[in-house]
PDB file of C-alpha atoms in Angstrom:
ATOM      1  CA  MET Q   1      96.721 -19.487   9.587  1.00 60.00           C
ATOM      2  CA  SER Q   2      93.703 -19.407  11.896  1.00 73.00           C
ATOM      3  CA  LYS Q   3      93.072 -16.556  14.300  1.00 79.00           C
ATOM      4  CA  LYS Q   4      94.596 -17.020  17.754  1.00 78.00           C
ATOM      5  CA  GLU Q   5      93.403 -15.526  21.021  1.00 81.00           C
ATOM      6  CA  LYS Q   6      95.627 -13.642  23.467  1.00 75.00           C
ATOM      7  CA  GLY Q   7      97.433 -16.026  25.814  1.00 72.00           C
ATOM      8  CA  GLU Q   8      97.167 -18.924  23.381  1.00 82.00           C
ATOM      9  CA  PHE Q   9     100.294 -20.527  21.922  1.00 83.00           C
ATOM     10  CA  GLY Q  10     100.965 -19.080  18.483  1.00 81.00           C
ATOM     11  CA  TYR Q  11      99.244 -15.733  19.159  1.00 82.00           C
ATOM     12  CA  LEU Q  12     102.367 -13.646  18.551  1.00 79.00           C
ATOM     13  CA  LYS Q  13     103.181 -15.594  15.395  1.00 83.00           C
ATOM     14  CA  TYR Q  14      99.668 -14.899  14.129  1.00 87.00           C
ATOM     15  CA  LYS Q  15      99.892 -11.237  15.170  1.00 85.00           C
ATOM     16  CA  ARG Q  16     103.306 -10.889  13.526  1.00 86.00           C
ATOM     17  CA  SER Q  17     102.003 -12.339  10.230  1.00 90.00           C
ATOM     18  CA  PHE Q  18      99.004 -10.023  10.386  1.00 91.00           C
ATOM     19  CA  ASN Q  19     101.276  -7.015  11.014  1.00 90.00           C
ATOM     20  CA  LEU Q  20     103.453  -8.007   8.043  1.00 93.00           C
ATOM     21  CA  LEU Q  21     100.370  -8.025   5.825  1.00 95.00           C
ATOM     22  CA  LEU Q  22      99.303  -4.617   7.164  1.00 94.00           C
ATOM     23  CA  THR Q  23     102.827  -3.238   6.631  1.00 94.00           C
ATOM     24  CA  ILE Q  24     102.894  -4.393   3.017  1.00 95.00           C
ATOM     25  CA  ILE Q  25      99.439  -2.922   2.365  1.00 96.00           C
ATOM     26  CA  ALA Q  26     100.395   0.377   4.028  1.00 95.00           C
ATOM     27  CA  PHE Q  27     103.536   0.788   1.946  1.00 95.00           C
ATOM     28  CA  LEU Q  28     101.712  -0.188  -1.255  1.00 97.00           C
ATOM     29  CA  ILE Q  29      99.190   2.570  -0.542  1.00 96.00           C
ATOM     30  CA  ILE Q  30     102.018   5.038   0.102  1.00 96.00           C
ATOM     31  CA  ALA Q  31     103.717   4.070  -3.163  1.00 96.00           C
ATOM     32  CA  ALA Q  32     100.410   4.337  -5.051  1.00 96.00           C
ATOM     33  CA  VAL Q  33      99.732   7.828  -3.699  1.00 96.00           C
ATOM     34  CA  PHE Q  34     103.274   8.971  -4.549  1.00 96.00           C
ATOM     35  CA  VAL Q  35     103.238   7.480  -8.069  1.00 95.00           C
ATOM     36  CA  THR Q  36      99.768   8.912  -8.721  1.00 95.00           C
ATOM     37  CA  GLY Q  37     101.119  12.356  -7.821  1.00 94.00           C
ATOM     38  CA  LEU Q  38     104.055  11.885 -10.184  1.00 94.00           C
ATOM     39  CA  ILE Q  39     101.770  10.814 -13.030  1.00 94.00           C
ATOM     40  CA  ILE Q  40      99.246  13.622 -12.542  1.00 93.00           C
ATOM     41  CA  PHE Q  41     101.605  16.512 -11.761  1.00 93.00           C
ATOM     42  CA  LYS Q  42     104.765  15.300 -13.574  1.00 92.00           C
ATOM     43  CA  SER Q  43     106.827  16.420 -10.581  1.00 91.00           C
ATOM     44  CA  ARG Q  44     107.640  15.375  -7.012  1.00 90.00           C
ATOM     45  CA  ASN Q  45     106.638  18.798  -5.736  1.00 92.00           C
ATOM     46  CA  ASN Q  46     102.904  18.265  -5.202  1.00 93.00           C
ATOM     47  CA  TYR Q  47     100.316  17.571  -2.541  1.00 93.00           C
ATOM     48  CA  MET Q  48     100.278  13.850  -3.240  1.00 94.00           C
ATOM     49  CA  THR Q  49     103.946  13.633  -2.225  1.00 94.00           C
ATOM     50  CA  LEU Q  50     103.070  15.423   0.997  1.00 94.00           C
ATOM     51  CA  VAL Q  51     100.230  12.970   1.681  1.00 95.00           C
ATOM     52  CA  ALA Q  52     102.499   9.997   0.932  1.00 95.00           C
ATOM     53  CA  THR Q  53     105.140  11.393   3.297  1.00 94.00           C
ATOM     54  CA  VAL Q  54     102.614  11.787   6.113  1.00 95.00           C
ATOM     55  CA  LEU Q  55     101.310   8.245   5.511  1.00 94.00           C
ATOM     56  CA  VAL Q  56     104.806   6.879   6.174  1.00 95.00           C
ATOM     57  CA  LEU Q  57     104.362   7.475   9.934  1.00 94.00           C
ATOM     58  CA  PRO Q  58     101.473   5.037  10.529  1.00 93.00           C
ATOM     59  CA  GLY Q  59     103.069   2.586   8.084  1.00 91.00           C
ATOM     60  CA  ALA Q  60     106.312   2.702  10.050  1.00 92.00           C
ATOM     61  CA  LYS Q  61     104.434   2.178  13.318  1.00 89.00           C
ATOM     62  CA  ILE Q  62     102.880  -0.992  11.936  1.00 88.00           C
ATOM     63  CA  ALA Q  63     106.287  -2.128  10.660  1.00 88.00           C
ATOM     64  CA  VAL Q  64     107.845  -1.616  14.105  1.00 84.00           C
ATOM     65  CA  SER Q  65     105.164  -3.792  15.705  1.00 77.00           C
ATOM     66  CA  TYR Q  66     106.084  -6.505  13.204  1.00 80.00           C
ATOM     67  CA  PHE Q  67     109.756  -6.421  14.202  1.00 77.00           C
ATOM     68  CA  ILE Q  68     109.323  -6.332  17.989  1.00 71.00           C
ATOM     69  CA  LEU Q  69     107.006  -9.341  18.306  1.00 68.00           C
ATOM     70  CA  LEU Q  70     109.040 -12.466  19.026  1.00 70.00           C
ATOM     71  CA  PRO Q  71     106.912 -15.612  19.066  1.00 72.00           C
ATOM     72  CA  CYS Q  72     107.756 -18.679  21.173  1.00 75.00           C
ATOM     73  CA  ASP Q  73     108.988 -21.899  19.677  1.00 82.00           C
ATOM     74  CA  LYS Q  74     107.021 -25.156  19.608  1.00 86.00           C
ATOM     75  CA  GLU Q  75     109.673 -26.955  21.690  1.00 89.00           C
ATOM     76  CA  LEU Q  76     109.111 -24.592  24.628  1.00 87.00           C
ATOM     77  CA  TYR Q  77     105.347 -25.039  24.334  1.00 88.00           C
ATOM     78  CA  THR Q  78     105.567 -28.829  24.524  1.00 89.00           C
ATOM     79  CA  SER Q  79     108.038 -28.662  27.432  1.00 90.00           C
ATOM     80  CA  VAL Q  80     105.791 -26.343  29.446  1.00 90.00           C
ATOM     81  CA  GLU Q  81     102.675 -28.372  28.691  1.00 91.00           C
ATOM     82  CA  ALA Q  82     104.426 -31.531  29.906  1.00 91.00           C
ATOM     83  CA  ALA Q  83     105.780 -29.854  33.062  1.00 89.00           C
ATOM     84  CA  LYS Q  84     102.767 -27.828  34.220  1.00 89.00           C
ATOM     85  CA  GLY Q  85     100.421 -30.715  34.941  1.00 87.00           C
ATOM     86  CA  GLU Q  86      96.950 -29.394  35.843  1.00 90.00           C
ATOM     87  CA  LEU Q  87      98.090 -25.778  36.268  1.00 92.00           C
ATOM     88  CA  SER Q  88      97.059 -23.023  33.875  1.00 92.00           C
ATOM     89  CA  ALA Q  89      99.497 -21.675  31.319  1.00 92.00           C
ATOM     90  CA  LEU Q  90      99.509 -18.660  29.022  1.00 91.00           C
ATOM     91  CA  TYR Q  91     101.781 -18.205  26.023  1.00 89.00           C
ATOM     92  CA  ASP Q  92     102.971 -15.298  23.871  1.00 83.00           C
ATOM     93  CA  VAL Q  93     101.964 -12.599  26.352  1.00 84.00           C
ATOM     94  CA  ILE Q  94     102.987  -8.958  26.394  1.00 81.00           C
ATOM     95  CA  VAL Q  95     102.674  -7.470  29.864  1.00 81.00           C
ATOM     96  CA  SER Q  96     102.113  -3.722  29.866  1.00 80.00           C
ATOM     97  CA  ASN Q  97     103.047  -1.368  32.659  1.00 80.00           C
ATOM     98  CA  ASN Q  98     103.677   2.351  33.091  1.00 82.00           C
ATOM     99  CA  LYS Q  99     107.256   2.241  31.730  1.00 83.00           C
ATOM    100  CA  LYS Q 100     107.655  -0.358  28.966  1.00 80.00           C
ATOM    101  CA  PRO Q 101     105.985  -3.558  27.782  1.00 79.00           C
ATOM    102  CA  ILE Q 102     107.716  -6.844  28.597  1.00 81.00           C
ATOM    103  CA  GLY Q 103     107.374  -9.861  26.318  1.00 81.00           C
ATOM    104  CA  VAL Q 104     106.719 -13.150  28.065  1.00 87.00           C
ATOM    105  CA  CYS Q 105     107.028 -16.440  26.235  1.00 88.00           C
ATOM    106  CA  ALA Q 106     105.133 -18.521  28.780  1.00 90.00           C
ATOM    107  CA  MET Q 107     103.441 -18.091  32.150  1.00 92.00           C
ATOM    108  CA  VAL Q 108     102.423 -20.830  34.559  1.00 94.00           C
ATOM    109  CA  ILE Q 109      99.809 -19.882  37.124  1.00 92.00           C
ATOM    110  CA  SER Q 110      98.806 -21.537  40.386  1.00 92.00           C
ATOM    111  CA  ASP Q 111      96.606 -20.247  43.213  1.00 88.00           C
ATOM    112  CA  ASN Q 112      99.347 -18.143  44.807  1.00 89.00           C
ATOM    113  CA  THR Q 113     102.272 -18.181  42.356  1.00 93.00           C
ATOM    114  CA  ILE Q 114     102.922 -16.904  38.859  1.00 94.00           C
ATOM    115  CA  ILE Q 115     106.130 -17.754  37.042  1.00 94.00           C
ATOM    116  CA  ALA Q 116     107.025 -16.359  33.642  1.00 93.00           C
ATOM    117  CA  LEU Q 117     109.730 -16.873  31.033  1.00 92.00           C
ATOM    118  CA  SER Q 118     110.885 -13.723  29.258  1.00 86.00           C
ATOM    119  CA  HIS Q 119     111.830 -13.326  25.589  1.00 74.00           C
ATOM    120  CA  ASP Q 120     114.524 -10.842  26.523  1.00 75.00           C
ATOM    121  CA  LYS Q 121     117.940 -11.867  27.792  1.00 71.00           C
ATOM    122  CA  ALA Q 122     118.046  -8.863  30.154  1.00 71.00           C
ATOM    123  CA  PRO Q 123     114.457  -7.899  31.031  1.00 74.00           C
ATOM    124  CA  ASP Q 124     113.575  -5.452  33.783  1.00 82.00           C
ATOM    125  CA  LYS Q 125     112.773  -8.203  36.258  1.00 87.00           C
ATOM    126  CA  ALA Q 126     111.882  -5.900  39.143  1.00 88.00           C
ATOM    127  CA  LEU Q 127     109.544  -3.815  36.970  1.00 89.00           C
ATOM    128  CA  PHE Q 128     107.733  -6.911  35.709  1.00 88.00           C
ATOM    129  CA  GLU Q 129     107.337  -8.502  39.121  1.00 89.00           C
ATOM    130  CA  THR Q 130     106.233  -5.363  40.968  1.00 88.00           C
ATOM    131  CA  SER Q 131     103.835  -4.173  38.255  1.00 87.00           C
ATOM    132  CA  LEU Q 132     102.128  -7.576  38.045  1.00 89.00           C
ATOM    133  CA  LYS Q 133     101.884  -7.818  41.858  1.00 90.00           C
ATOM    134  CA  GLU Q 134     100.396  -4.316  42.060  1.00 87.00           C
ATOM    135  CA  PHE Q 135      97.904  -5.106  39.312  1.00 86.00           C
ATOM    136  CA  LEU Q 136      96.768  -8.250  41.121  1.00 88.00           C
ATOM    137  CA  LYS Q 137      96.616  -6.437  44.490  1.00 87.00           C
ATOM    138  CA  ASN Q 138      93.918  -4.219  43.000  1.00 85.00           C
ATOM    139  CA  ASP Q 139      91.796  -7.392  42.771  1.00 85.00           C
ATOM    140  CA  LYS Q 140      92.765  -8.320  46.347  1.00 86.00           C
ATOM    141  CA  LEU Q 141      95.035 -11.144  45.152  1.00 87.00           C
ATOM    142  CA  ASN Q 142      98.352 -11.696  46.898  1.00 88.00           C
ATOM    143  CA  VAL Q 143     100.670 -13.804  44.739  1.00 89.00           C
ATOM    144  CA  THR Q 144     104.353 -14.469  44.315  1.00 92.00           C
ATOM    145  CA  VAL Q 145     105.599 -13.419  40.878  1.00 92.00           C
ATOM    146  CA  THR Q 146     108.925 -14.559  39.436  1.00 93.00           C
ATOM    147  CA  LEU Q 147     110.358 -13.812  36.006  1.00 92.00           C
ATOM    148  CA  TYR Q 148     112.879 -16.257  34.545  1.00 92.00           C
ATOM    149  CA  THR Q 149     115.234 -15.818  31.610  1.00 89.00           C
ATOM    150  CA  GLU Q 150     116.546 -19.386  31.441  1.00 90.00           C
ATOM    151  CA  LYS Q 151     114.267 -21.958  29.878  1.00 89.00           C
ATOM    152  CA  ASP Q 152     115.529 -24.977  31.844  1.00 91.00           C
ATOM    153  CA  THR Q 153     115.158 -23.251  35.217  1.00 92.00           C
ATOM    154  CA  PHE Q 154     111.645 -22.154  34.272  1.00 92.00           C
ATOM    155  CA  ILE Q 155     110.628 -25.680  33.204  1.00 92.00           C
ATOM    156  CA  LYS Q 156     111.998 -27.178  36.443  1.00 94.00           C
ATOM    157  CA  ARG Q 157     110.111 -24.619  38.523  1.00 93.00           C
ATOM    158  CA  ALA Q 158     106.891 -25.299  36.603  1.00 93.00           C
ATOM    159  CA  ALA Q 159     107.284 -29.030  37.229  1.00 92.00           C
ATOM    160  CA  ASN Q 160     107.866 -28.386  40.955  1.00 91.00           C
ATOM    161  CA  MET Q 161     104.728 -26.219  41.114  1.00 89.00           C
ATOM    162  CA  ALA Q 162     102.651 -29.001  39.546  1.00 81.00           C
TER     163      ALA Q 162
END
């Protein structure tokens, strides 16, 4: 699988595969450290067990990032590409703010409007819309931001924007 850039379709799928590889490597290292301690000291009560236990924390963090990334499907990508016309689109985006990140499957952007389709069935719509508006206001851009949860409604709106 080739490397994908942020905002490109397939980015989260690539990132998820990469995180799976990192998770496997991390837990293999943890197991190797633990087993090495057992072989050398013939007991679980040693410093190697302590090191292996501490290494579980970063390994678990990598594993969590594997499970929370939900990539978009190809069908959505083709539907958005057909509907958006000449407008710009971003895919597999995670929008950060001061409370919690929000996963966005697709975004269609015009001069004064941004529409987005969320991965979640019950996203914090107000948080997403206000945080993105505030971020863009810092660059002196005044846009309308709308977050959708239904694919068909999003596709229709994208077609109307085009």
